[in-house]
JSON list of C-alpha atoms in Angstrom, two decimals:
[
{"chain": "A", "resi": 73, "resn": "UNK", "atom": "CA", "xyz": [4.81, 8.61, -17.57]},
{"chain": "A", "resi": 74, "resn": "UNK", "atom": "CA", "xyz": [2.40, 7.05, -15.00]},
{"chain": "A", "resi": 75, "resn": "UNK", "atom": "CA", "xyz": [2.84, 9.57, -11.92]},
{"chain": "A", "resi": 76, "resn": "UNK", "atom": "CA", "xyz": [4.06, 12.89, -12.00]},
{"chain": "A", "resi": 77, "resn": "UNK", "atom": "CA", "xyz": [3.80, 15.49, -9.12]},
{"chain": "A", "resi": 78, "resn": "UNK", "atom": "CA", "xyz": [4.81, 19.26, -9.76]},
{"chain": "A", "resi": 79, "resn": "UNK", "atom": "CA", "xyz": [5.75, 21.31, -7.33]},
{"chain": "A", "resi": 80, "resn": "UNK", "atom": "CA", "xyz": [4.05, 19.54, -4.19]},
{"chain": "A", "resi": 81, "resn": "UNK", "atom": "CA", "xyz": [4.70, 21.39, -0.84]},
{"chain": "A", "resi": 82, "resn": "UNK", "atom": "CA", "xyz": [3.24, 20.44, 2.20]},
{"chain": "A", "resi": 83, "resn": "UNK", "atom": "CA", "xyz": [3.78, 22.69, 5.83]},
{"chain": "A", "resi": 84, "resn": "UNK", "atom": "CA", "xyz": [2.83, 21.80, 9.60]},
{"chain": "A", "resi": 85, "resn": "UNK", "atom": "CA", "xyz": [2.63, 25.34, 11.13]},
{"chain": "A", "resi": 86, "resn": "UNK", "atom": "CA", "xyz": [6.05, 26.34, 10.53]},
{"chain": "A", "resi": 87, "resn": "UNK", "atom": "CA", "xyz": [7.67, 23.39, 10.18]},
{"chain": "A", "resi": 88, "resn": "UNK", "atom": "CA", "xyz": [7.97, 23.20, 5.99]},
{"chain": "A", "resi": 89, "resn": "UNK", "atom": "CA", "xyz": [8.39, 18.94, 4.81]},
{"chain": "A", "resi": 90, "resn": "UNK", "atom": "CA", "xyz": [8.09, 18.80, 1.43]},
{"chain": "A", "resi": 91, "resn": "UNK", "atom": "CA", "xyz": [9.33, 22.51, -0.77]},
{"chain": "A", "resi": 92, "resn": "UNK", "atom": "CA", "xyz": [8.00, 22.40, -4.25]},
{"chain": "A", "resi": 93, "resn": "UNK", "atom": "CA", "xyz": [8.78, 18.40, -4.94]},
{"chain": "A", "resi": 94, "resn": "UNK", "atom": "CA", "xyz": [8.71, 17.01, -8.00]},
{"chain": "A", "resi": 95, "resn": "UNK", "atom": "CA", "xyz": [8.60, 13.32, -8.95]},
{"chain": "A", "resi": 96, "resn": "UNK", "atom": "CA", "xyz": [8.16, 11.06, -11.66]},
{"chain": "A", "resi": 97, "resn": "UNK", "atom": "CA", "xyz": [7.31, 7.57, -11.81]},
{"chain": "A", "resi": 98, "resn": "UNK", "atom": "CA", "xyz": [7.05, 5.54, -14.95]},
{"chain": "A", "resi": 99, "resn": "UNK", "atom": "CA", "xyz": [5.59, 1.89, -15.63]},
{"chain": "A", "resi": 100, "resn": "UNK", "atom": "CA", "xyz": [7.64, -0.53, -14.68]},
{"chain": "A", "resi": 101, "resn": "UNK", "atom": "CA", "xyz": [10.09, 1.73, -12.80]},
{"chain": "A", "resi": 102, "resn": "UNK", "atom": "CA", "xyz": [11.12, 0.24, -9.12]},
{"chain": "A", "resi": 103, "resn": "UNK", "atom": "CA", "xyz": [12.35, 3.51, -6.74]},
{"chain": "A", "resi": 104, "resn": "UNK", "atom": "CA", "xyz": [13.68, 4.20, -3.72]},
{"chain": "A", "resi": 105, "resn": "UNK", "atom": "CA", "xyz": [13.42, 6.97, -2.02]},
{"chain": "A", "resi": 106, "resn": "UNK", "atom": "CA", "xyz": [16.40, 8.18, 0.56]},
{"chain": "A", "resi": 107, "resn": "UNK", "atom": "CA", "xyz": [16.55, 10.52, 3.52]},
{"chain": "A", "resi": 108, "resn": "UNK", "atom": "CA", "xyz": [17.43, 11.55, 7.18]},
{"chain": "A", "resi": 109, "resn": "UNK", "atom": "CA", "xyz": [14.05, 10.76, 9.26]},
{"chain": "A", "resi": 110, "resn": "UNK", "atom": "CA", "xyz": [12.34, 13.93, 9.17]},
{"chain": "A", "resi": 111, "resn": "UNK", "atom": "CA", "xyz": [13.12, 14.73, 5.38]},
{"chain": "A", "resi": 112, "resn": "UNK", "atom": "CA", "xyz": [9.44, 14.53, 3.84]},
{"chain": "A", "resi": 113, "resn": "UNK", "atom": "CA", "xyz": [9.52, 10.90, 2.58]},
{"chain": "A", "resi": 114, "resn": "UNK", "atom": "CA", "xyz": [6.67, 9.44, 3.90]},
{"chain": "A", "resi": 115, "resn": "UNK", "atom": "CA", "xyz": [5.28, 12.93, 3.46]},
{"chain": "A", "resi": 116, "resn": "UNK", "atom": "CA", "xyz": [5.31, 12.76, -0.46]},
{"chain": "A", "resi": 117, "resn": "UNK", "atom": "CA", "xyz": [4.18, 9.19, -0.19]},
{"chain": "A", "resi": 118, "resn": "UNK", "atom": "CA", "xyz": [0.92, 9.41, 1.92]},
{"chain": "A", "resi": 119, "resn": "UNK", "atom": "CA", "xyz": [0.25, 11.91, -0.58]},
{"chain": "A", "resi": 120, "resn": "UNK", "atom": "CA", "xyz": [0.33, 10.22, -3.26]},
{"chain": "A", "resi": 121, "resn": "UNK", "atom": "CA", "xyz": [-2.21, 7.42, -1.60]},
{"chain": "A", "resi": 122, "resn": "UNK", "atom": "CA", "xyz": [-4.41, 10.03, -0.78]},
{"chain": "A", "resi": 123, "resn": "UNK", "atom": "CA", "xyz": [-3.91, 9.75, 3.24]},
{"chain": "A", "resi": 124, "resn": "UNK", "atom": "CA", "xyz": [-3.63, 13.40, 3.22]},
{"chain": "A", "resi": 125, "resn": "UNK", "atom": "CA", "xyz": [-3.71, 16.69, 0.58]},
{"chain": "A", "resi": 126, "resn": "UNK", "atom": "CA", "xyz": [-0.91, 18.28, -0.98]},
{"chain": "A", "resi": 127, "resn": "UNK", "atom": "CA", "xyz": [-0.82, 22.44, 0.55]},
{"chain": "A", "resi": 128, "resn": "UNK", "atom": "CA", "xyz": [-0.13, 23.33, -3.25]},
{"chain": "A", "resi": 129, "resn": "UNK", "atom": "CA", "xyz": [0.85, 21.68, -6.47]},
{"chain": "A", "resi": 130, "resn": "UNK", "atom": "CA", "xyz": [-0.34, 18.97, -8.55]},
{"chain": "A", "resi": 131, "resn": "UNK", "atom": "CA", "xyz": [-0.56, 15.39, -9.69]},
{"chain": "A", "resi": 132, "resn": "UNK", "atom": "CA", "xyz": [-1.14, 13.39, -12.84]},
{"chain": "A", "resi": 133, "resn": "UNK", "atom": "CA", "xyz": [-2.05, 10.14, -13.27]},
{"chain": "A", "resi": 134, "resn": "UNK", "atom": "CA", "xyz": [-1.48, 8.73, -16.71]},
{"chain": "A", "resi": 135, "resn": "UNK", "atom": "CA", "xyz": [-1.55, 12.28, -17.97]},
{"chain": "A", "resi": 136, "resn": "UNK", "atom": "CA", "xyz": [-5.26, 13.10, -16.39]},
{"chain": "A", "resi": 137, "resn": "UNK", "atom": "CA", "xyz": [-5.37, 15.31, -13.06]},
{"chain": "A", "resi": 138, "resn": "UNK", "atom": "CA", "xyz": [-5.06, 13.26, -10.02]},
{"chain": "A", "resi": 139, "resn": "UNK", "atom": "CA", "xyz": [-6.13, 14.70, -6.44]},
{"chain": "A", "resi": 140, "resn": "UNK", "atom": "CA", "xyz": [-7.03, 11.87, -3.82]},
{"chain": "A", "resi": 141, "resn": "UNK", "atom": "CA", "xyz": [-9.38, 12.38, -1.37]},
{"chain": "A", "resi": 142, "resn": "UNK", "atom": "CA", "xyz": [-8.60, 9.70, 0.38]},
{"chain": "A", "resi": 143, "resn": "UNK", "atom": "CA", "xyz": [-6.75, 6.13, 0.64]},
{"chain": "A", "resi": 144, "resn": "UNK", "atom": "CA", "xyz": [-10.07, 4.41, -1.13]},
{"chain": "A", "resi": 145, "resn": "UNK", "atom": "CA", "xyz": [-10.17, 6.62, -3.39]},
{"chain": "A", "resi": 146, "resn": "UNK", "atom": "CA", "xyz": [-6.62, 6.20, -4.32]},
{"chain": "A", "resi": 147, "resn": "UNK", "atom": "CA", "xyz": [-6.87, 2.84, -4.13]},
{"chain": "A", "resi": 148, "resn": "UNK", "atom": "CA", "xyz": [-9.70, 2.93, -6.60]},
{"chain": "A", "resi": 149, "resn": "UNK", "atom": "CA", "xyz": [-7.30, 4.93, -8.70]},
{"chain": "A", "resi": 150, "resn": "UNK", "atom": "CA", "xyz": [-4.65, 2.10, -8.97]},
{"chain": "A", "resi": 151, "resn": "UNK", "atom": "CA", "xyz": [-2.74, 3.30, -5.83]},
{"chain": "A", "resi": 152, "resn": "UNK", "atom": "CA", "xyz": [-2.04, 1.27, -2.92]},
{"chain": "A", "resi": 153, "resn": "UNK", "atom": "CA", "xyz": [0.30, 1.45, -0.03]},
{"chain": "A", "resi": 154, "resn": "UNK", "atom": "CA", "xyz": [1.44, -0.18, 2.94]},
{"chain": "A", "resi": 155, "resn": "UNK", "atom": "CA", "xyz": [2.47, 2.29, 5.55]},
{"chain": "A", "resi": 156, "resn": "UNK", "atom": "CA", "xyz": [5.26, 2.15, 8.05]},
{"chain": "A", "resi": 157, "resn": "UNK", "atom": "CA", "xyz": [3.01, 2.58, 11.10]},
{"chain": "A", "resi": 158, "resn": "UNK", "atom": "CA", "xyz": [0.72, -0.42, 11.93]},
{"chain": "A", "resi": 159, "resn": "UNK", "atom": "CA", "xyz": [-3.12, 0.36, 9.90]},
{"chain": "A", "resi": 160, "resn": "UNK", "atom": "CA", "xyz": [-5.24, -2.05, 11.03]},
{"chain": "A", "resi": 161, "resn": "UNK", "atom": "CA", "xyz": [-8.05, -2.65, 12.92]},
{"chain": "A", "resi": 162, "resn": "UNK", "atom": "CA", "xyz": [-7.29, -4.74, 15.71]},
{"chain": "A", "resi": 163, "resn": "UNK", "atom": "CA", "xyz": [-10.78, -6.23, 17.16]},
{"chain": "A", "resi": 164, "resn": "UNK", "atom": "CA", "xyz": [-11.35, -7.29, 13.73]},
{"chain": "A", "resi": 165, "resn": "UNK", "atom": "CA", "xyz": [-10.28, -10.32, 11.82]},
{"chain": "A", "resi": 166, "resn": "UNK", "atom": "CA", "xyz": [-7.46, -9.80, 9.85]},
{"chain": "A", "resi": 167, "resn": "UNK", "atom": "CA", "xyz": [-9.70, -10.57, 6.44]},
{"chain": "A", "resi": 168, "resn": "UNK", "atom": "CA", "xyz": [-12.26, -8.27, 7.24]},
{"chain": "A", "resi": 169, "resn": "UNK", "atom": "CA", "xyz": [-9.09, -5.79, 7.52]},
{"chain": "A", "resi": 170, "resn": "UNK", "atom": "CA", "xyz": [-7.75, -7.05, 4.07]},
{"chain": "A", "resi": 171, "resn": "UNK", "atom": "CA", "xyz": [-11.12, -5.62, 2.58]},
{"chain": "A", "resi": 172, "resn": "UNK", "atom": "CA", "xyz": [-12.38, -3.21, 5.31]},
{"chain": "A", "resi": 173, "resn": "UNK", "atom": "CA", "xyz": [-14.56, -0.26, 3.40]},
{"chain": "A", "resi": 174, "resn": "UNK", "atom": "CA", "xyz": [-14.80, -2.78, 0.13]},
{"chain": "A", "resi": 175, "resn": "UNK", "atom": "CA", "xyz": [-16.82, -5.47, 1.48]},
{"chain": "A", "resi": 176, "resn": "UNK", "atom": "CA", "xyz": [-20.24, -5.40, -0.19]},
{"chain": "A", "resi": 177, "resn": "UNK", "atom": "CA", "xyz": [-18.70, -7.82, -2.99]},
{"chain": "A", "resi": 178, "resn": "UNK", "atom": "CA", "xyz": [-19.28, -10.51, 0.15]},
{"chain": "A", "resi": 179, "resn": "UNK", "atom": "CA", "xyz": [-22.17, -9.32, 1.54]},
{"chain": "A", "resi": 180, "resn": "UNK", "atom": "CA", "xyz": [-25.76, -10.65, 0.54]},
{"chain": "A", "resi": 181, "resn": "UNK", "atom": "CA", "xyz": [-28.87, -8.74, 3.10]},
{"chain": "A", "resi": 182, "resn": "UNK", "atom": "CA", "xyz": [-26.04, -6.88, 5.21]},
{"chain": "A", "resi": 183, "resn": "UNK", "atom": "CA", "xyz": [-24.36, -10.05, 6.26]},
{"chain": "A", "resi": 184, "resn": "UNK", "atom": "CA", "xyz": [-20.62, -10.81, 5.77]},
{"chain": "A", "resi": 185, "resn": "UNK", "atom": "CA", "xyz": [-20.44, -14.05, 3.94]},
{"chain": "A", "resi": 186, "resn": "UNK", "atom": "CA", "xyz": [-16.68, -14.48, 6.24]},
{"chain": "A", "resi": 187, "resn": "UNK", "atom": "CA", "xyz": [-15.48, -17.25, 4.31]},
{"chain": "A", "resi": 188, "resn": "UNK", "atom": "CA", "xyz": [-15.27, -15.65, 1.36]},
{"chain": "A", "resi": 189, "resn": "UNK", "atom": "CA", "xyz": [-13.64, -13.08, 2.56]},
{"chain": "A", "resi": 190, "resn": "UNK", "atom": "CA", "xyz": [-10.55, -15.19, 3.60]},
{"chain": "A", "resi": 191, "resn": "UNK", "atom": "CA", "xyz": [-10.70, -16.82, 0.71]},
{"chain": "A", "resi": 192, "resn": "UNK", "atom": "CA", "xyz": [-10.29, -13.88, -1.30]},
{"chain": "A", "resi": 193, "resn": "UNK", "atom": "CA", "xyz": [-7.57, -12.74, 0.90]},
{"chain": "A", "resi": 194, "resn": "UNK", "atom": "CA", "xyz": [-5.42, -15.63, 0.29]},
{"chain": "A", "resi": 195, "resn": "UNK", "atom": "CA", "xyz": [-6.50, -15.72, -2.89]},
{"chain": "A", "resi": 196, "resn": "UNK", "atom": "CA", "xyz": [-4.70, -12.33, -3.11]},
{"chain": "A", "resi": 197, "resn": "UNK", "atom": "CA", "xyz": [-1.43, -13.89, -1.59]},
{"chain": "A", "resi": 198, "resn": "UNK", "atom": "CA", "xyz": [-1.48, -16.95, -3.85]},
{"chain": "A", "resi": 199, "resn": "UNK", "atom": "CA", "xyz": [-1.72, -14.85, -7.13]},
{"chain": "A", "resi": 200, "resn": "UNK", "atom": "CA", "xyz": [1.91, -13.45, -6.22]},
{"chain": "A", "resi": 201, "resn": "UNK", "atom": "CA", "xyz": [3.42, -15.83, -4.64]},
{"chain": "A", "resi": 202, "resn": "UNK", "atom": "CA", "xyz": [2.91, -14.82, -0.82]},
{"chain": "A", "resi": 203, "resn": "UNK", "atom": "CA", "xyz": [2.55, -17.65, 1.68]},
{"chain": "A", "resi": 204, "resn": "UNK", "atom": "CA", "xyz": [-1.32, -17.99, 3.56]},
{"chain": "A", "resi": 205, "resn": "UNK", "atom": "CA", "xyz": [-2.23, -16.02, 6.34]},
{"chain": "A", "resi": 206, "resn": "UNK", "atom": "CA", "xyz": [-4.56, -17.38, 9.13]},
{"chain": "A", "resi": 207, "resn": "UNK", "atom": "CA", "xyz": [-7.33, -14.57, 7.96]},
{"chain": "A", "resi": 208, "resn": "UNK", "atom": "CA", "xyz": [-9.75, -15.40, 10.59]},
{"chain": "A", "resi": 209, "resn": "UNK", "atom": "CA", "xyz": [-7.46, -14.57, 13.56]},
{"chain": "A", "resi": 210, "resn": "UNK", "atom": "CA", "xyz": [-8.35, -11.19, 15.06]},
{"chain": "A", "resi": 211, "resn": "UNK", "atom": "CA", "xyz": [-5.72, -8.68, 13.52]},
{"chain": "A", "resi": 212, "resn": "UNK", "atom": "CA", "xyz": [-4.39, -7.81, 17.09]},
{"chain": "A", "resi": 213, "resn": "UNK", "atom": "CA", "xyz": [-3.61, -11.29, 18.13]},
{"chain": "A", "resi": 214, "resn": "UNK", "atom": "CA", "xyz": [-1.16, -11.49, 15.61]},
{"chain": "A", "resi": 215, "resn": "UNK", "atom": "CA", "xyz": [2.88, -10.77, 15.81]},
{"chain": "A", "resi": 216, "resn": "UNK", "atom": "CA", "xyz": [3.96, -7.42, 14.13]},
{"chain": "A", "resi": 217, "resn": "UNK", "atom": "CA", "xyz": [5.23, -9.64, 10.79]},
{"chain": "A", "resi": 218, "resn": "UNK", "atom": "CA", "xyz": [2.28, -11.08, 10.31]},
{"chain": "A", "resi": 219, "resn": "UNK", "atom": "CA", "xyz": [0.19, -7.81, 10.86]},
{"chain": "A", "resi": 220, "resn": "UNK", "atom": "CA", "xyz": [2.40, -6.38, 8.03]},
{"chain": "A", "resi": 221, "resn": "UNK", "atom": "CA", "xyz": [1.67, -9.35, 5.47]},
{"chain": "A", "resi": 222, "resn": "UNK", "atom": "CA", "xyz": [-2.36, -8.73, 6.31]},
{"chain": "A", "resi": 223, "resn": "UNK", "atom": "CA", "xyz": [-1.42, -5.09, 4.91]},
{"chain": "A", "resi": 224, "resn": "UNK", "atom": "CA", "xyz": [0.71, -6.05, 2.11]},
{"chain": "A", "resi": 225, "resn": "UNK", "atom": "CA", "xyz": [-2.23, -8.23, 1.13]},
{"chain": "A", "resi": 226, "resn": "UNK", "atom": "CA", "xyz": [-4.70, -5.54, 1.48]},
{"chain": "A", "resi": 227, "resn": "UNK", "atom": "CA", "xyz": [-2.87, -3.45, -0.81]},
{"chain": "A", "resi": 228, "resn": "UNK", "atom": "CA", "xyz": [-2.60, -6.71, -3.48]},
{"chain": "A", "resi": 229, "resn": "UNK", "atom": "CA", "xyz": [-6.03, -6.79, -3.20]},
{"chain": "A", "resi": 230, "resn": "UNK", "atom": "CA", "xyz": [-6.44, -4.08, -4.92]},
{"chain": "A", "resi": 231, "resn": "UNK", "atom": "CA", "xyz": [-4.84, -4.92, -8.16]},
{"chain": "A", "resi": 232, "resn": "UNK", "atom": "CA", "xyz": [-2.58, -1.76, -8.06]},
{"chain": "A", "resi": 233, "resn": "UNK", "atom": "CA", "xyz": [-0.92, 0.16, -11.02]},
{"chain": "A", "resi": 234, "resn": "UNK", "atom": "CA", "xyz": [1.61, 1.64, -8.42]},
{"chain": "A", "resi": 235, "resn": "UNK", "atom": "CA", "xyz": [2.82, -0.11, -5.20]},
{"chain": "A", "resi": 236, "resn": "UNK", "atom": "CA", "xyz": [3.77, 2.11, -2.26]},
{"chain": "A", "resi": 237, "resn": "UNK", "atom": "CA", "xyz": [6.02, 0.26, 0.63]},
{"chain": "A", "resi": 238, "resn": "UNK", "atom": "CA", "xyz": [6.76, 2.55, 3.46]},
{"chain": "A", "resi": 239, "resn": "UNK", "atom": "CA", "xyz": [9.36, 0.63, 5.84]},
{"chain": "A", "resi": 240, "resn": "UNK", "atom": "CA", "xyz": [8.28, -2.22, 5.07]},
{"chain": "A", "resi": 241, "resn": "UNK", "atom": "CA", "xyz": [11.09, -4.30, 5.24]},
{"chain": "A", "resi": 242, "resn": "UNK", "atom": "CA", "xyz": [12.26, -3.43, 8.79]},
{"chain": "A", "resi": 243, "resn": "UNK", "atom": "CA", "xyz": [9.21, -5.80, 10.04]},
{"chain": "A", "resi": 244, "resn": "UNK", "atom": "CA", "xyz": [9.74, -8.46, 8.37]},
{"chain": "A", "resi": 245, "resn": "UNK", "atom": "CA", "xyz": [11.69, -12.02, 8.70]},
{"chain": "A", "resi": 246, "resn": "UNK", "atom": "CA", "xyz": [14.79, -12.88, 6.09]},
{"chain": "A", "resi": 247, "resn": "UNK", "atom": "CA", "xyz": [11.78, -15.33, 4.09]},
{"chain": "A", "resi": 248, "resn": "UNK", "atom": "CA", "xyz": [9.58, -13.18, 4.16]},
{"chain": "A", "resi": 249, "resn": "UNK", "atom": "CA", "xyz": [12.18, -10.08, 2.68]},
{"chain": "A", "resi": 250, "resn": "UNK", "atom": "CA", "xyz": [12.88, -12.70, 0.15]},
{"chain": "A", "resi": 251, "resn": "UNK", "atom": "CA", "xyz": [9.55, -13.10, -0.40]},
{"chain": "A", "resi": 252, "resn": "UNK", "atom": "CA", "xyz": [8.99, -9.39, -1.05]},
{"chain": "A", "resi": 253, "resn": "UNK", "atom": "CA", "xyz": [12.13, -8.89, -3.55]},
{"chain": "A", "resi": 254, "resn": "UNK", "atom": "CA", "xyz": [10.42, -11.29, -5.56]},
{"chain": "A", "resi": 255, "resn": "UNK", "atom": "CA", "xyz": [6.96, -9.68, -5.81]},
{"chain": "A", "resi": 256, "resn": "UNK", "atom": "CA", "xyz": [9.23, -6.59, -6.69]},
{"chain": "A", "resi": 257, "resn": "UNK", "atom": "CA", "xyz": [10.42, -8.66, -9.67]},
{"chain": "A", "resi": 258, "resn": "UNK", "atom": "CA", "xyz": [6.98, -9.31, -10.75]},
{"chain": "A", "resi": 259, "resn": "UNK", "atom": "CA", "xyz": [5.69, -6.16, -10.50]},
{"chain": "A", "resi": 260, "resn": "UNK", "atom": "CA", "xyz": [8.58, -4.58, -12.63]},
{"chain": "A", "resi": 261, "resn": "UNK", "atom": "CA", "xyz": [8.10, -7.53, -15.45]},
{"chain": "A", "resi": 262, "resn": "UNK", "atom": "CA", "xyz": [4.25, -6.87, -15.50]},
{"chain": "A", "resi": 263, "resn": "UNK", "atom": "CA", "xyz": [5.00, -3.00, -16.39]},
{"chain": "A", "resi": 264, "resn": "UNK", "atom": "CA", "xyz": [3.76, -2.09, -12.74]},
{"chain": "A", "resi": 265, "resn": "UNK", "atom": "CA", "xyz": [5.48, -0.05, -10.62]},
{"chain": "A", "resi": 266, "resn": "UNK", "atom": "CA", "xyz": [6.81, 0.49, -6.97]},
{"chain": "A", "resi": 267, "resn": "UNK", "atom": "CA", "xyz": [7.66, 2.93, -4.40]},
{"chain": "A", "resi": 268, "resn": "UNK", "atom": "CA", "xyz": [9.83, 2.10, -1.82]},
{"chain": "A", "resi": 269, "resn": "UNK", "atom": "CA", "xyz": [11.61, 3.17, 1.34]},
{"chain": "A", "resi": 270, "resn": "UNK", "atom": "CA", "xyz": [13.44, 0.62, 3.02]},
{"chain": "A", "resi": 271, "resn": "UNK", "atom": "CA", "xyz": [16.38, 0.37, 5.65]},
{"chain": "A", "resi": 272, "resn": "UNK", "atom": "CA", "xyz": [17.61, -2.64, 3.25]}
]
């Protein structure tokens, strides 16, 4: 078992979302997760990524206590996630997005060494088969698609364990849908595992 949560409620005021959910993940499992808007499924998921706490029960991650504090620290835990609402920064470039809160690796006296940066980004794309992204174009002058591909890329970047893709699909061209099946593929073959809602 990878993931496991037990009994995982979560309220706003009176309006109850999730009602003692469980859920179990294990490597190499692909799942999708179904129901009416409103039902607690991107709930359970921004949970899990550490976006926001749990009201009560618990999580393991490969059998050890797992309790996010926040999306890094997920992240840091082999948890990444691309959510359905757009996350990034838009004044910035869409590289610096790709590692935004995880850029000292490219920093030497507090500068930004940028070209690294977008190399590494598209070094992140390459490694699984994604097409380039123009990383130095500012992250808001770019179409919703491609704004979705920086995030995909920022989750890749990561080298997750477990895969969260929150609506992903909906934003994104036939190719690039294509382009996303396969990466599903991979991920399965390589004993990874994903989390997905999808109107597909």
């Amino acid at each position: 078992m990878l993931l496991s949560a037990e009994q995982v409620t979560k309220s706003y005021g009176d309006r109850v979302l999730l009602d003692g959910v469980s859920f179990y993940l294990e490597r190499g499992d692909k799942v999708g997760i179904i129901g009416v808007n409103g039902a607690g499924k991107s709930t359970l998921l921004t949970q899990i990524a550490g976006i926001q706490p749990s009201d009560s029960g618990e999580m393991f991650l490969n059998g050890t206590p797992y309790k996010p504090r926040s999306p890094l620290d997920a992240t840091s835990s082999g948890v990444a996630i691309v959510v359905q609402e757009l996350g990034l920064v838009p004044n910035l470039p869409a590289g610096i997005n790709v590692f935004l809160g995880n850029t000292k690796r490219f920093s030497r006296f507090g500068i930004i060494n940028n070209r690294k940066v977008y190399e590494a980004a598209n070094q992140a794309l390459s490694q699984w088969g994604l097409p380039p992204i123009p990383f130095q174009r500012l992250s808001g002058d770019m179409n919703v698609e491609s704004r979705k591909m920086v995030e995909l890329a920022r989750a890749l970047a990561s080298d997750p364990q477990i895969l969260i893709l929150d609506e992903l699909t909906q934003s994104l061209s036939h190719d690039n849908r294509t382009v996303l099946y396969e990466l599903i593929r991979k991920f399965k073959e390589m004993g990874r595992s994903i989390i997905l809602i999808s109107h597909d």
